[in-house]
């Protein structure tokens, strides 16, 4: 695919993300429907659905022959297409439902399973993060790059907890405690997409999480990579978007963070 073709697809994703962000702004503080999707804490609102509808309409006009994987609507479009749009119309729904302004729209395009386009729009801080494979990453159309922190002890990290954290011992609590002791701090924002965007622009030095879906991270992992960062599995092996796990850093602390994750003592050992 040529750079011009990638740029055109990036613009389509940008238009969709900005339009969806306007929808989120219009619904904020005015929700009348907040539901759980089968798991405690896994919320959906009319804002999620309206935002997704806008994105689907724009993609339907511009790329009707592409496949889509959307958080609320599932699989749509041409299942045999090599193009797959992974859409989260509102990443950070719990934050949004509580009027905590840390949520975003995330739109990623995978071509033959590889992230090639990523757009994340934070409508509450008016920040647009975007990237296309080989073309770099931007925030509000200005180039960004990851931080230069090279020591884990001087790093600021971010993570999250999956919806099944109450039912499984593999819940990230031990890792959160362990890394809090080894670094200058670990944040928990409630939006995987924004966590990745903030690693990409150097506000945070590393991010890890489990229990993720492709729409959570398809855009963000590309933006981190194009900003000069590194994205892998926890053990440093190749990142698999369907694995549900990701380790993303500025690259300089990547090996140390991965090693710390693998050596985290079980929560039962904490006094």
Short mmCIF file of C-alpha atoms in Angstrom, two decimals:
data_model
loop_
_atom_site.label_atom_id
_atom_site.label_comp_id
_atom_site.label_asym_id
_atom_site.label_seq_id
_atom_site.Cartn_x
_atom_site.Cartn_y
_atom_site.Cartn_z
CA UNK A 1 0.00 0.00 0.00
CA UNK A 2 1.36 3.44 -0.93
CA UNK A 3 1.82 6.28 1.53
CA UNK A 4 -0.92 8.23 -0.25
CA UNK A 5 -3.35 5.36 0.21
CA UNK A 6 -2.45 5.09 3.88
CA UNK A 7 -2.86 8.84 4.29
CA UNK A 8 -6.32 8.70 2.72
CA UNK A 9 -7.39 5.94 5.09
CA UNK A 10 -5.94 7.89 8.01
CA UNK A 11 -8.06 10.90 7.05
CA UNK A 12 -11.19 8.75 6.90
CA UNK A 13 -10.45 7.42 10.38
CA UNK A 14 -9.79 10.95 11.62
CA UNK A 15 -13.08 12.28 10.29
CA UNK A 16 -14.92 9.38 11.93
CA UNK A 17 -13.15 9.83 15.28
CA UNK A 18 -13.83 13.57 15.40
CA UNK A 19 -17.49 13.07 14.53
CA UNK A 20 -17.84 10.38 17.19
CA UNK A 21 -16.10 12.60 19.72
CA UNK A 22 -18.68 15.31 19.10
CA UNK A 23 -21.38 12.75 19.90
CA UNK A 24 -19.68 11.90 23.19
CA UNK A 25 -19.50 15.57 24.11
CA UNK A 26 -23.19 16.01 23.40
CA UNK A 27 -24.25 13.12 25.65
CA UNK A 28 -21.88 13.80 28.55
CA UNK A 29 -23.81 14.48 31.75
CA UNK A 30 -27.13 13.70 30.04
CA UNK A 31 -27.22 9.89 30.05
CA UNK A 32 -30.52 8.16 30.65
CA UNK A 33 -29.50 4.58 29.79
CA UNK A 34 -26.58 2.90 31.57
CA UNK A 35 -26.56 -0.88 31.34
CA UNK A 36 -24.22 -3.76 32.19
CA UNK A 37 -23.22 -6.13 29.38
CA UNK A 38 -23.31 -9.34 31.41
CA UNK A 39 -20.24 -8.69 33.57
CA UNK A 40 -20.15 -6.45 36.62
CA UNK A 41 -18.70 -3.07 35.70
CA UNK A 42 -18.79 -3.67 31.92
CA UNK A 43 -21.06 -0.78 30.99
CA UNK A 44 -22.72 0.44 27.82
CA UNK A 45 -24.66 3.66 27.35
CA UNK A 46 -26.63 5.36 24.63
CA UNK A 47 -23.48 7.44 24.01
CA UNK A 48 -21.49 4.29 23.11
CA UNK A 49 -24.19 3.25 20.66
CA UNK A 50 -24.64 6.68 19.07
CA UNK A 51 -20.89 7.18 18.72
CA UNK A 52 -20.51 3.79 17.06
CA UNK A 53 -23.39 4.49 14.68
CA UNK A 54 -21.66 7.64 13.44
CA UNK A 55 -18.38 5.78 12.87
CA UNK A 56 -20.12 2.94 11.03
CA UNK A 57 -21.98 5.39 8.80
CA UNK A 58 -18.77 7.17 7.79
CA UNK A 59 -16.87 3.96 7.14
CA UNK A 60 -19.85 2.59 5.22
CA UNK A 61 -19.71 5.58 2.86
CA UNK A 62 -15.96 5.55 2.29
CA UNK A 63 -14.89 1.89 2.59
CA UNK A 64 -18.05 -0.23 2.17
CA UNK A 65 -16.09 -3.34 1.14
CA UNK A 66 -14.03 -3.50 4.35
CA UNK A 67 -14.62 -5.69 7.41
CA UNK A 68 -15.43 -4.17 10.79
CA UNK A 69 -15.07 -5.35 14.38
CA UNK A 70 -16.97 -2.94 16.61
CA UNK A 71 -17.33 -3.25 20.37
CA UNK A 72 -21.11 -2.84 20.42
CA UNK A 73 -22.11 -4.26 17.02
CA UNK A 74 -19.58 -7.08 16.67
CA UNK A 75 -18.44 -8.29 13.25
CA UNK A 76 -19.82 -6.46 10.23
CA UNK A 77 -19.10 -6.01 6.55
CA UNK A 78 -17.06 -8.17 4.20
CA UNK A 79 -15.66 -11.00 6.31
CA UNK A 80 -13.21 -11.98 3.56
CA UNK A 81 -11.64 -8.52 3.30
CA UNK A 82 -7.97 -8.11 4.25
CA UNK A 83 -8.99 -4.78 5.80
CA UNK A 84 -10.42 -4.90 9.32
CA UNK A 85 -11.46 -1.80 11.25
CA UNK A 86 -11.35 -2.32 15.04
CA UNK A 87 -13.59 0.26 16.68
CA UNK A 88 -14.12 1.31 20.27
CA UNK A 89 -16.66 4.14 20.13
CA UNK A 90 -16.17 4.98 23.81
CA UNK A 91 -13.12 3.64 25.59
CA UNK A 92 -13.53 4.47 29.25
CA UNK A 93 -17.30 4.05 29.54
CA UNK A 94 -17.23 3.74 33.35
CA UNK A 95 -15.32 7.02 33.58
CA UNK A 96 -17.76 8.62 31.17
CA UNK A 97 -20.83 7.37 33.02
CA UNK A 98 -19.50 9.03 36.17
CA UNK A 99 -18.66 12.25 34.27
CA UNK A 100 -14.97 11.62 34.92
CA UNK A 101 -13.43 13.20 31.80
CA UNK A 102 -11.00 10.49 30.78
CA UNK A 103 -12.45 8.64 27.81
CA UNK A 104 -11.95 8.57 24.08
CA UNK A 105 -12.80 7.22 20.64
CA UNK A 106 -10.39 4.62 19.25
CA UNK A 107 -10.31 3.54 15.60
CA UNK A 108 -7.67 1.17 14.26
CA UNK A 109 -7.27 -0.45 10.86
CA UNK A 110 -5.58 -3.82 10.52
CA UNK A 111 -4.44 -4.94 7.08
CA UNK A 112 -3.90 -8.69 6.93
CA UNK A 113 -3.92 -8.69 10.73
CA UNK A 114 -1.28 -5.98 11.19
CA UNK A 115 -2.17 -2.52 12.59
CA UNK A 116 -1.61 0.06 9.86
CA UNK A 117 -3.82 3.02 10.87
CA UNK A 118 -4.58 4.33 14.35
CA UNK A 119 -6.62 7.29 15.55
CA UNK A 120 -7.52 8.11 19.16
CA UNK A 121 -9.56 11.21 19.94
CA UNK A 122 -9.98 12.55 23.46
CA UNK A 123 -12.90 14.98 23.13
CA UNK A 124 -12.59 16.25 26.70
CA UNK A 125 -9.07 17.56 26.25
CA UNK A 126 -9.35 18.11 22.50
CA UNK A 127 -6.40 15.83 21.73
CA UNK A 128 -6.19 13.86 18.51
CA UNK A 129 -3.54 11.14 18.36
CA UNK A 130 -2.93 9.56 14.97
CA UNK A 131 -0.50 7.35 13.08
CA UNK A 132 -0.09 5.44 9.84
CA UNK A 133 2.43 2.67 9.35
CA UNK A 134 5.78 4.16 8.36
CA UNK A 135 4.52 7.75 8.52
CA UNK A 136 5.11 8.58 12.19
CA UNK A 137 2.74 9.56 14.97
CA UNK A 138 1.15 12.89 15.83
CA UNK A 139 -0.83 14.71 18.50
CA UNK A 140 -3.05 17.40 17.03
CA UNK A 141 -1.12 16.89 13.77
CA UNK A 142 2.29 17.63 15.30
CA UNK A 143 4.91 14.89 15.57
CA UNK A 144 5.29 13.09 18.89
CA UNK A 145 7.82 10.68 20.31
CA UNK A 146 8.18 8.49 23.37
CA UNK A 147 10.06 9.52 26.51
CA UNK A 148 13.79 9.13 27.10
CA UNK A 149 13.56 7.59 30.58
CA UNK A 150 15.96 4.65 30.63
CA UNK A 151 15.72 3.38 34.23
CA UNK A 152 12.73 1.53 35.59
CA UNK A 153 13.22 3.18 38.99
CA UNK A 154 12.69 6.59 37.38
CA UNK A 155 9.72 5.62 35.25
CA UNK A 156 6.02 6.42 35.52
CA UNK A 157 3.81 3.56 34.37
CA UNK A 158 0.15 2.91 33.74
CA UNK A 159 -2.01 -0.21 33.70
CA UNK A 160 -5.59 -1.40 34.09
CA UNK A 161 -7.69 -4.25 35.41
CA UNK A 162 -9.93 -6.56 33.40
CA UNK A 163 -13.67 -6.93 34.03
CA UNK A 164 -13.15 -10.49 35.29
CA UNK A 165 -10.73 -9.37 38.01
CA UNK A 166 -13.17 -10.45 40.73
CA UNK A 167 -13.34 -14.03 39.43
CA UNK A 168 -9.73 -14.80 38.46
CA UNK A 169 -6.42 -14.83 40.29
CA UNK A 170 -4.80 -13.58 37.06
CA UNK A 171 -6.08 -10.10 37.83
CA UNK A 172 -3.01 -7.82 37.64
CA UNK A 173 -3.23 -6.80 41.31
CA UNK A 174 0.13 -8.32 42.22
CA UNK A 175 1.83 -6.71 39.21
CA UNK A 176 0.34 -3.34 40.15
CA UNK A 177 1.73 -3.56 43.69
CA UNK A 178 5.10 -4.91 42.57
CA UNK A 179 5.68 -2.23 39.95
CA UNK A 180 4.49 0.50 42.30
CA UNK A 181 7.42 -0.45 44.57
CA UNK A 182 9.94 -0.52 41.71
CA UNK A 183 9.06 2.75 39.95
CA UNK A 184 8.07 6.35 40.62
CA UNK A 185 4.45 5.31 40.35
CA UNK A 186 1.78 3.33 38.52
CA UNK A 187 -1.39 5.03 37.33
CA UNK A 188 -4.74 3.42 36.51
CA UNK A 189 -6.75 5.62 34.12
CA UNK A 190 -9.59 3.39 32.95
CA UNK A 191 -8.89 3.80 29.22
CA UNK A 192 -6.42 1.48 27.49
CA UNK A 193 -6.42 3.56 24.32
CA UNK A 194 -5.50 6.77 26.14
CA UNK A 195 -2.87 4.92 28.17
CA UNK A 196 -1.17 3.93 24.92
CA UNK A 197 -1.54 7.45 23.50
CA UNK A 198 0.13 8.90 26.58
CA UNK A 199 3.02 6.46 26.29
CA UNK A 200 3.38 7.53 22.66
CA UNK A 201 3.65 11.22 23.50
CA UNK A 202 6.05 10.71 26.41
CA UNK A 203 3.77 11.46 29.35
CA UNK A 204 4.13 7.87 30.53
CA UNK A 205 7.06 5.52 30.08
CA UNK A 206 5.36 2.14 29.96
CA UNK A 207 2.05 0.30 29.97
CA UNK A 208 0.94 -3.27 30.42
CA UNK A 209 -2.46 -4.89 30.74
CA UNK A 210 -4.37 -8.17 30.31
CA UNK A 211 -7.99 -8.92 29.38
CA UNK A 212 -8.00 -6.59 26.39
CA UNK A 213 -9.98 -6.78 23.16
CA UNK A 214 -8.62 -5.82 19.71
CA UNK A 215 -10.73 -2.63 19.63
CA UNK A 216 -9.09 -1.46 22.88
CA UNK A 217 -5.57 -1.42 21.49
CA UNK A 218 -5.53 -1.67 17.67
CA UNK A 219 -5.04 2.07 17.27
CA UNK A 220 -2.82 2.65 20.29
CA UNK A 221 -0.20 0.00 19.65
CA UNK A 222 0.50 1.47 16.22
CA UNK A 223 0.70 5.00 17.59
CA UNK A 224 3.25 3.88 20.19
CA UNK A 225 5.33 2.06 17.58
CA UNK A 226 5.27 5.00 15.18
CA UNK A 227 6.33 7.33 18.02
CA UNK A 228 9.48 5.24 18.49
CA UNK A 229 8.23 2.92 21.23
CA UNK A 230 8.18 -0.86 21.52
CA UNK A 231 5.16 -3.17 21.69
CA UNK A 232 5.42 -6.89 22.52
CA UNK A 233 3.96 -9.67 24.60
CA UNK A 234 4.88 -9.67 28.31
CA UNK A 235 7.89 -11.93 27.64
CA UNK A 236 9.23 -9.83 24.79
CA UNK A 237 7.94 -12.09 22.04
CA UNK A 238 5.92 -10.75 19.11
CA UNK A 239 2.72 -8.92 20.01
CA UNK A 240 -0.50 -10.76 19.14
CA UNK A 241 -3.56 -8.54 19.02
CA UNK A 242 -5.92 -11.39 19.92
CA UNK A 243 -3.90 -12.47 22.98
CA UNK A 244 -5.57 -9.94 25.26
CA UNK A 245 -2.19 -8.87 26.67
CA UNK A 246 0.22 -6.12 25.74
CA UNK A 247 3.44 -4.56 26.95
CA UNK A 248 4.15 -1.13 25.45
CA UNK A 249 7.00 1.16 26.46
CA UNK A 250 9.41 3.82 25.28
CA UNK A 251 11.73 0.94 24.40
CA UNK A 252 14.40 1.97 26.88
CA UNK A 253 12.75 0.29 29.89
CA UNK A 254 11.10 -2.48 27.90
CA UNK A 255 13.31 -5.39 28.89
CA UNK A 256 13.39 -4.38 32.56
CA UNK A 257 9.62 -3.93 32.74
CA UNK A 258 9.01 -7.25 31.02
CA UNK A 259 11.42 -8.96 33.40
CA UNK A 260 9.71 -7.38 36.41
CA UNK A 261 6.32 -8.58 35.21
CA UNK A 262 7.57 -12.14 34.79
CA UNK A 263 9.17 -12.09 38.26
CA UNK A 264 6.22 -10.59 40.13
CA UNK A 265 5.64 -12.53 43.36
CA UNK A 266 2.09 -13.83 43.95
CA UNK A 267 -0.25 -11.54 45.83
CA UNK A 268 -0.46 -14.06 48.69
CA UNK A 269 3.21 -13.38 49.49
CA UNK A 270 2.58 -9.70 50.23
CA UNK A 271 2.52 -8.99 53.94
#
